[in-house]
CSV table of C-alpha atoms in Angstrom, one decimal:
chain,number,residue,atom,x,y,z
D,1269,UNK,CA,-80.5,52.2,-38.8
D,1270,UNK,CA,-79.3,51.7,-42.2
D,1271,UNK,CA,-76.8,48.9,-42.0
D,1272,UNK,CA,-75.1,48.0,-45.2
D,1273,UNK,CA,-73.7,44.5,-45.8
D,1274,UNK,CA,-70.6,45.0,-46.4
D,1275,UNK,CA,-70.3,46.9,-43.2
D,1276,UNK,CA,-71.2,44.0,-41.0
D,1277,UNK,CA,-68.9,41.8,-42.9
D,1278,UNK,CA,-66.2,44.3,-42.2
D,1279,UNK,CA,-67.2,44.5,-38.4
D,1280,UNK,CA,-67.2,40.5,-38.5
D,1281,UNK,CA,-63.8,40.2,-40.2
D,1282,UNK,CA,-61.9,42.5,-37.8
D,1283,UNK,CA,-63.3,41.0,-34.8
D,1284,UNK,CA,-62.3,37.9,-35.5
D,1285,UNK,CA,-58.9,38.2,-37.4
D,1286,UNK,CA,-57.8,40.8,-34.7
D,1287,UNK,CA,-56.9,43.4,-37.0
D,1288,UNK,CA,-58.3,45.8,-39.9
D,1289,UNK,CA,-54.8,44.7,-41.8
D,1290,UNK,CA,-55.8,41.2,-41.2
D,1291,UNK,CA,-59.9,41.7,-41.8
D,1292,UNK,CA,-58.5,43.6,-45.5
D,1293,UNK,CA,-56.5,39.9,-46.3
D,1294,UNK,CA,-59.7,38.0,-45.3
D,1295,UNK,CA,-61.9,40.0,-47.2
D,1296,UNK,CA,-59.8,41.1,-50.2
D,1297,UNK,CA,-59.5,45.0,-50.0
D,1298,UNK,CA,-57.9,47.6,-48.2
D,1299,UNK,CA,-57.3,48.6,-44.6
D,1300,UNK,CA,-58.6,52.0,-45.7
D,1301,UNK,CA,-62.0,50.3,-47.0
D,1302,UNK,CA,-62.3,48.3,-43.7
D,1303,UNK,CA,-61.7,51.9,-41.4
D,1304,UNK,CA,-64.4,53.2,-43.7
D,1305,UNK,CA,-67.1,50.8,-43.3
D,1306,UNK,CA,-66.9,50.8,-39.8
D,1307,UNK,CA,-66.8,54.2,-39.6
D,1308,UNK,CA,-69.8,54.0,-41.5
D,1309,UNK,CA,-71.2,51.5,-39.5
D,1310,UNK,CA,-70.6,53.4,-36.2
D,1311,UNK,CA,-72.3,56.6,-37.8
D,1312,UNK,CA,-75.6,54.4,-38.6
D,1313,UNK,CA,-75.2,52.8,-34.9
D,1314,UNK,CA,-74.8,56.6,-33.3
D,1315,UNK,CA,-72.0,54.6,-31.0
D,1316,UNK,CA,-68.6,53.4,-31.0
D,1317,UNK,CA,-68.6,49.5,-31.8
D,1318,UNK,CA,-65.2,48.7,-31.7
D,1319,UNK,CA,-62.2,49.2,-29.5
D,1320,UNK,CA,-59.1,50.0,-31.4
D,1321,UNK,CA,-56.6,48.2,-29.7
D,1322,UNK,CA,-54.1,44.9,-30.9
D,1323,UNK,CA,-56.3,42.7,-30.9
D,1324,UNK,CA,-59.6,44.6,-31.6
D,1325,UNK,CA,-62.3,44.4,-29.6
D,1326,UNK,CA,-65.7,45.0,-29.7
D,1327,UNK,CA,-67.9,47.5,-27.1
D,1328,UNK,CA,-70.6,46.3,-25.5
D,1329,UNK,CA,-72.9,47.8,-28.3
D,1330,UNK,CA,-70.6,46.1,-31.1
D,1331,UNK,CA,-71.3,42.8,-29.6
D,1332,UNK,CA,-75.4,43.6,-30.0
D,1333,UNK,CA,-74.2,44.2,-33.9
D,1334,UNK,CA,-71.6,41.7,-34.4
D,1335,UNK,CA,-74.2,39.0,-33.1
D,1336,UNK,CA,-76.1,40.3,-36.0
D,1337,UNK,CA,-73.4,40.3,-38.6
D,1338,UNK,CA,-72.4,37.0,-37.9
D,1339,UNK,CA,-75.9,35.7,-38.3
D,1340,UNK,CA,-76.6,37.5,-41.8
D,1341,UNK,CA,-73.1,35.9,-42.8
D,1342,UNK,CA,-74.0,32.6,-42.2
D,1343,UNK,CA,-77.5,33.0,-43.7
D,1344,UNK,CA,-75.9,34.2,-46.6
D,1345,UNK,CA,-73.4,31.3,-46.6
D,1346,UNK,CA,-76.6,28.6,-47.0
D,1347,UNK,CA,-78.1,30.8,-49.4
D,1348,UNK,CA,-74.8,30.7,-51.9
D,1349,UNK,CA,-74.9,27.1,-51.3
D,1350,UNK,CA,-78.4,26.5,-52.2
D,1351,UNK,CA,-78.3,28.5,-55.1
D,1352,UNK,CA,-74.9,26.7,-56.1
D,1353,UNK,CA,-76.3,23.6,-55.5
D,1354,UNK,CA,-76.6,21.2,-58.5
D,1355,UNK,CA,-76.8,18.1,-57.9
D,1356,UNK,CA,-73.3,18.1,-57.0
D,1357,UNK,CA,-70.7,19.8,-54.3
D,1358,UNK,CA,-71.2,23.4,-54.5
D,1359,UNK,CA,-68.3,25.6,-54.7
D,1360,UNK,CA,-68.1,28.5,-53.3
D,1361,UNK,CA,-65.6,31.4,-52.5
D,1362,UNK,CA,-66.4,31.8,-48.4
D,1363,UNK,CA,-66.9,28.1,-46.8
D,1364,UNK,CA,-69.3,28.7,-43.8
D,1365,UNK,CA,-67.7,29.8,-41.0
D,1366,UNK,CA,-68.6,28.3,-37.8
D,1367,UNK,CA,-67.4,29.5,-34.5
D,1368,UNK,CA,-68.4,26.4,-32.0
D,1369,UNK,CA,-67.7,26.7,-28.3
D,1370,UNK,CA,-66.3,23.2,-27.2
D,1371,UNK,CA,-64.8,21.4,-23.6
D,1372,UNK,CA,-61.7,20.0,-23.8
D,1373,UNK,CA,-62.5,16.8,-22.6
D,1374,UNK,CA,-65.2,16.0,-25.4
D,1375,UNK,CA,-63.2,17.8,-27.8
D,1376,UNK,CA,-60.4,15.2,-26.9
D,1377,UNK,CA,-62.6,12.1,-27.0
D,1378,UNK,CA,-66.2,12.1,-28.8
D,1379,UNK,CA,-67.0,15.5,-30.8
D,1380,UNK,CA,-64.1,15.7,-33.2
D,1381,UNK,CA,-65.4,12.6,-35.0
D,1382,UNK,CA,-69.4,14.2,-35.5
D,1383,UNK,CA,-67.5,17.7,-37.1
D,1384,UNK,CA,-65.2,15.3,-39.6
D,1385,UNK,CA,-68.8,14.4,-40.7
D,1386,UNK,CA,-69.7,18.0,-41.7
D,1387,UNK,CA,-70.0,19.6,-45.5
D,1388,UNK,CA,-66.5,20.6,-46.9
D,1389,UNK,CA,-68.2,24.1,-47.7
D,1390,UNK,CA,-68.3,24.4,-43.3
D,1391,UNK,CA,-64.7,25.4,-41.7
D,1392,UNK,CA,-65.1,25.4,-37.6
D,1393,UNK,CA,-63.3,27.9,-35.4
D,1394,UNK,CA,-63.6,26.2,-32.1
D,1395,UNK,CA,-63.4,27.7,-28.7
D,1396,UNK,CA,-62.1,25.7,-26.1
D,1397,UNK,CA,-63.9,26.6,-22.9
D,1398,UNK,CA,-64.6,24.7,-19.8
D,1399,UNK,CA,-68.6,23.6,-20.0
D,1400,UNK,CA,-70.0,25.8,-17.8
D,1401,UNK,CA,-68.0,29.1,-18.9
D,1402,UNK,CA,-69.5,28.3,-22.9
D,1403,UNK,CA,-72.3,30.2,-22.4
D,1404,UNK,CA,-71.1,33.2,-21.8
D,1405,UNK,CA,-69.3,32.8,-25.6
D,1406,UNK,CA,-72.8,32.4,-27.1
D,1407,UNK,CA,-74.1,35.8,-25.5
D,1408,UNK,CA,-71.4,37.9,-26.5
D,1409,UNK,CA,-71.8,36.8,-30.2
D,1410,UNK,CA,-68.4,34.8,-30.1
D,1411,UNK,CA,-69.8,31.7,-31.3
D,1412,UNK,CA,-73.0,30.5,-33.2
D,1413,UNK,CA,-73.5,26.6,-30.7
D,1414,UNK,CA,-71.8,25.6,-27.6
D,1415,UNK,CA,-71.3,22.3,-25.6
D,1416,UNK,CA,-72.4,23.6,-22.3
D,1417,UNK,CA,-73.5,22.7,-18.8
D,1418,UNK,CA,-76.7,25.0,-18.7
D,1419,UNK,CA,-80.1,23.5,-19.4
D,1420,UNK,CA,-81.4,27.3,-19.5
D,1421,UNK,CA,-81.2,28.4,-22.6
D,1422,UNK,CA,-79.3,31.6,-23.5
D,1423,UNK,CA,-81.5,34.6,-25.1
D,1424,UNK,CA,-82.0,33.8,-28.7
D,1425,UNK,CA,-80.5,30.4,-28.2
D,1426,UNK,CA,-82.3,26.2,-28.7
D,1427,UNK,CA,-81.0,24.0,-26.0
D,1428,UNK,CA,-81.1,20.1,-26.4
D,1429,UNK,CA,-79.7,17.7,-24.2
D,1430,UNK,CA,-76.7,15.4,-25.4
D,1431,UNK,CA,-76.0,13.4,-22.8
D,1432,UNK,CA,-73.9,13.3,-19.9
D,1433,UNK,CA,-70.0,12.8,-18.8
D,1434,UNK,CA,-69.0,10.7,-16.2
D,1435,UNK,CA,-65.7,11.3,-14.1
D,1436,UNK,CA,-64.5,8.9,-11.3
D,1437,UNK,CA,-61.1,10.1,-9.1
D,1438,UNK,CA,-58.2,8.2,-10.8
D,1439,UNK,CA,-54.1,8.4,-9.4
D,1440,UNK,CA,-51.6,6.0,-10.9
D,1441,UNK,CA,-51.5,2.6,-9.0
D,1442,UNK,CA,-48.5,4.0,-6.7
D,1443,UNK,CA,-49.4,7.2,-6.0
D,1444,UNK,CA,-53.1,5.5,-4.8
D,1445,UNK,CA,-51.2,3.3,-2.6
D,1446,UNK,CA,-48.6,6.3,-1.3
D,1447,UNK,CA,-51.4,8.5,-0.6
D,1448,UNK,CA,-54.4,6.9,0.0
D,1449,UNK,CA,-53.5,3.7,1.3
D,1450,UNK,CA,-55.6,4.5,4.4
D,1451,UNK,CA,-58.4,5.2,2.6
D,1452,UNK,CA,-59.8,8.6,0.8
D,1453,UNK,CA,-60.8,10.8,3.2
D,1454,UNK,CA,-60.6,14.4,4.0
D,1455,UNK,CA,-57.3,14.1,6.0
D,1456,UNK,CA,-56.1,12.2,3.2
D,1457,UNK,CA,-57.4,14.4,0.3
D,1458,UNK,CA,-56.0,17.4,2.0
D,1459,UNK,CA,-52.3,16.0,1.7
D,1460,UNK,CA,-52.2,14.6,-1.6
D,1461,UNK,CA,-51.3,16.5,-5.1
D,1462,UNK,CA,-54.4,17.1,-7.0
D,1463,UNK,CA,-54.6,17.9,-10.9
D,1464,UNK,CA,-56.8,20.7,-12.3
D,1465,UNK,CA,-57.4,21.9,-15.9
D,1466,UNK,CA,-57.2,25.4,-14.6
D,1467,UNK,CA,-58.4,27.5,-12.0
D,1468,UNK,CA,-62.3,27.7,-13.6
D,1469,UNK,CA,-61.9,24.3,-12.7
D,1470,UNK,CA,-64.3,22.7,-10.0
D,1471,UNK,CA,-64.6,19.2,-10.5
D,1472,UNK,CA,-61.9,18.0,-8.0
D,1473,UNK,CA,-62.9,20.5,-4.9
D,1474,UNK,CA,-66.8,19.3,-6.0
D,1475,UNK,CA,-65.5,15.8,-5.2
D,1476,UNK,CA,-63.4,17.0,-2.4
D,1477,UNK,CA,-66.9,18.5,-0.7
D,1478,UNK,CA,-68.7,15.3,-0.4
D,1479,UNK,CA,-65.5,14.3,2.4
D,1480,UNK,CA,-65.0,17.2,4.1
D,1481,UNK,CA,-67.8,20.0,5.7
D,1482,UNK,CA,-64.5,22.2,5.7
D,1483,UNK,CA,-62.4,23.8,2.8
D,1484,UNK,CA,-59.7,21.4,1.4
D,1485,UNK,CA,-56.9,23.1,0.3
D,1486,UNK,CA,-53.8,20.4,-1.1
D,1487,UNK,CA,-50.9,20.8,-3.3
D,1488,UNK,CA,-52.1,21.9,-6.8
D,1489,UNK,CA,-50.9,21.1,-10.1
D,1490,UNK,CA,-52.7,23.0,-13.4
D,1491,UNK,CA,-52.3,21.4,-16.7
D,1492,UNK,CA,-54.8,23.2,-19.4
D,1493,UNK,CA,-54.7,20.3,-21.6
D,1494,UNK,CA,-57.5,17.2,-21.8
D,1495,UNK,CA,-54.5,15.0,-22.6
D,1496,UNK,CA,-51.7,16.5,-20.7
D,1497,UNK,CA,-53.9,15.9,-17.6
D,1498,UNK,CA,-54.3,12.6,-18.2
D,1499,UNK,CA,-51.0,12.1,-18.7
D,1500,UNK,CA,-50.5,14.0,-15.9
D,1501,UNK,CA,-52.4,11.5,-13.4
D,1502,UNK,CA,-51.0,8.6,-15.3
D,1503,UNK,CA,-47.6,9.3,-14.6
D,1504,UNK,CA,-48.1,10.6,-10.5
D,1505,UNK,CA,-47.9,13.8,-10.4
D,1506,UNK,CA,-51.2,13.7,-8.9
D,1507,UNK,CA,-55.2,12.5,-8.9
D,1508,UNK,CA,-57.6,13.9,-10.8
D,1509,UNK,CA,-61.3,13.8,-12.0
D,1510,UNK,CA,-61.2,11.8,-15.1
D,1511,UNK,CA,-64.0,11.5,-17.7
D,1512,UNK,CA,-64.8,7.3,-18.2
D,1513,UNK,CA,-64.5,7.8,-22.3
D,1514,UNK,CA,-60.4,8.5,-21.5
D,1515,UNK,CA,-59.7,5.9,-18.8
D,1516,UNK,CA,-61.0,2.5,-19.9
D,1517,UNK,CA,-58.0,1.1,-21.4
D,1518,UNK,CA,-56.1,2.4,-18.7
D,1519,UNK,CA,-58.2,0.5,-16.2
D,1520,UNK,CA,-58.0,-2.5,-18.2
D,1521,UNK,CA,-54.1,-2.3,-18.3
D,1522,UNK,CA,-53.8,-1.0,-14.3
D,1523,UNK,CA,-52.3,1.8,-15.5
D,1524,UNK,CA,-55.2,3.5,-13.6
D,1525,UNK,CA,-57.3,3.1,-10.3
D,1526,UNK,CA,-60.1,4.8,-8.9
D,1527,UNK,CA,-59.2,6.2,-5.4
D,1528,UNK,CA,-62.6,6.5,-3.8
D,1529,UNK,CA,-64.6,3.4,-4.3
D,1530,UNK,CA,-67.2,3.8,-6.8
D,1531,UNK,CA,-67.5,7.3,-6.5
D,1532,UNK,CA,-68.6,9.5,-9.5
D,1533,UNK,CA,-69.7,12.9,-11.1
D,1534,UNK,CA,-72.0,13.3,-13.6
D,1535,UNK,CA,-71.8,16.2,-16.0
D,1536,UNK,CA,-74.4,17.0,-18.1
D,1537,UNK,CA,-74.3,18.4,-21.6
D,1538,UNK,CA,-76.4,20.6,-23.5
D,1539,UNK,CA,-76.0,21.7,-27.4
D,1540,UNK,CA,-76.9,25.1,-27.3
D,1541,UNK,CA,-77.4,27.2,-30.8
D,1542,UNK,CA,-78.1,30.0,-32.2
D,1543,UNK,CA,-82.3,29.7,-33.3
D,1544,UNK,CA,-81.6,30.4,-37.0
D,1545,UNK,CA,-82.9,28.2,-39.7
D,1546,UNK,CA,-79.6,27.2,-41.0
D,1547,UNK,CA,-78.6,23.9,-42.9
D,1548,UNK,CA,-75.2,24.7,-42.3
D,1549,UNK,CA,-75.7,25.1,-38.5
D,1550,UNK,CA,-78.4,22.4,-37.9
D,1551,UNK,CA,-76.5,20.2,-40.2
D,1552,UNK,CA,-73.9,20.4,-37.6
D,1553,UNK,CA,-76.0,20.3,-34.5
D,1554,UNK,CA,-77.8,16.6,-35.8
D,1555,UNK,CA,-74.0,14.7,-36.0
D,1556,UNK,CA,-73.3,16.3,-32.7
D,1557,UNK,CA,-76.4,14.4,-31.5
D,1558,UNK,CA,-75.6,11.4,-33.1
D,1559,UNK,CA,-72.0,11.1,-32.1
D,1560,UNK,CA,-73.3,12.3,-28.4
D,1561,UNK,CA,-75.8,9.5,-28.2
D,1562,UNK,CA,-73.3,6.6,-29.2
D,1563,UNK,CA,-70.8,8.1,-26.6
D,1564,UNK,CA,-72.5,9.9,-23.4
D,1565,UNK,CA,-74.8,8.5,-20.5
D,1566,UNK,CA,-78.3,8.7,-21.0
């Protein structure tokens, strides 16, 4: 296949914008010239890559060559900086652009500080996933690294370990004592409001398993929002799994107490990434390390 440049970037653009009007904007032509090179691009390819719908998707064969396009784009992003690089900032039209698969709860607490440490010639796109769904971003192309639960690494992916998350059940002082003032068991679980992220999320029915051999099924409460569920278990409206990172202060101040002893979950967390020599890319990957090491379990 004879795949032009400026095809791939015009594949790249309109998945990510949405729309060829929007991919035009990003990349400083026409609608017409973005229809064309795909067009042209799906004539080399001998299939249809992309669905034309609002937003644009791609087929499962456009994924194969957006995966592709997005890697020559950010191999072409370090090159313009090398070669702009004099001894000063280099600057450059296109910043890097890199799409980075994140959790909510480390996005809330550790990782936002490791990406303020990046280049200014690097702009992120992050994904908000939940840690064991992130993968499935890096095989479709979506993103270039992910924060994810999986040791094993995805096809054409590096995997390191970071670290690991540790969650405790938490309720505010009086729902503790209106609910669980007998003690946290399974009759007890089953009664009281629980909080989840969303419905991807297991952590509380994980917990919830280690006091019952049955299902529990209680009253549910879904808030997709690191700190709206906290705020959400702070103020009563139920318990919930809470990372250690977000609750210290809380404890402190008994604005928070565990429910279940000295019960726990550990999550571990892996940086996944696309195995590309990139300075951009592993540029980002060693301050995610860093930050992870001052901030996770061991």
């Amino acid at each position: 296949m004879d795949l032009q440049l400026d095809q791939l970037r015009a594949l790249n653009a309109a998945v990510t914008e949405g729309t060829f009007d929007a991919a035009a904007r990003s990349l400083r032509v026409t609608p017409s010239a973005i229809s064309q090179r795909i067009k042209a691009l799906e004539d080399a390819a001998g299939r249809i890559l992309l669905q034309r719908t609002k937003p644009v998707r791609a087929t499962e064969s456009g994924l194969a060559v957006l995966r592709l396009a997005r890697q020559i784009e950010l191999l072409a992003g370090d090159t313009a900086r090398e070669l702009g690089d004099t001894g000063q900032e280099p600057t450059i039209d296109r910043p890097i652009r890199l799409p980075i698969a994140v959790n909510a709860d480390s996005l809330e607490t550790w990782v936002m500080p490791a990406l303020s440490r990046a280049s200014s010639g690097v702009c992120f796109e992050i994904h908000r996933e939940d840690e064991e769904h992130t993968t499935r971003l890096l095989r479709d192309g979506t993103v270039m690294a992910a924060i994810t639960a999986t040791a094993a690494a995805v096809q054409g992916c590096k995997v390191e370990r970071l670290g690991a998350m540790r969650y405790r059940p938490m309720a505010n002082p009086d729902f503790a004592r209106t609910w669980f003032g007998d003690g946290a068991t399974a009759k007890t679980y089953a009664a009281a409001p629980v909080v989840l992220f969303d419905r991807k999320d297991d952590l509380q029915d994980r917990h919830m398993r280690r006091r019952s051999r049955q299902p529990i099924d209680p009253p549910r409460h879904y808030i997709p929002s690191s700190t709206g569920f906290g705020d959400a278990v702070r103020i009563g409206l139920g318990w919930g799994m809470l990372p250690d990172l977000q609750t210290r202060a809380d404890q402190a101040a008994g604005r928070l107490v565990p429910i279940d002893g000295d019960s726990y979950i550990d999550v571990p967390l892996y940086w996944q990434q696309w195995r590309l020599e990139s300075p951009a890319l592993s540029g980002i990957a060693t301050a995610i390390a860093a930050a992870a090491a001052d901030a996770l379990l061991r």
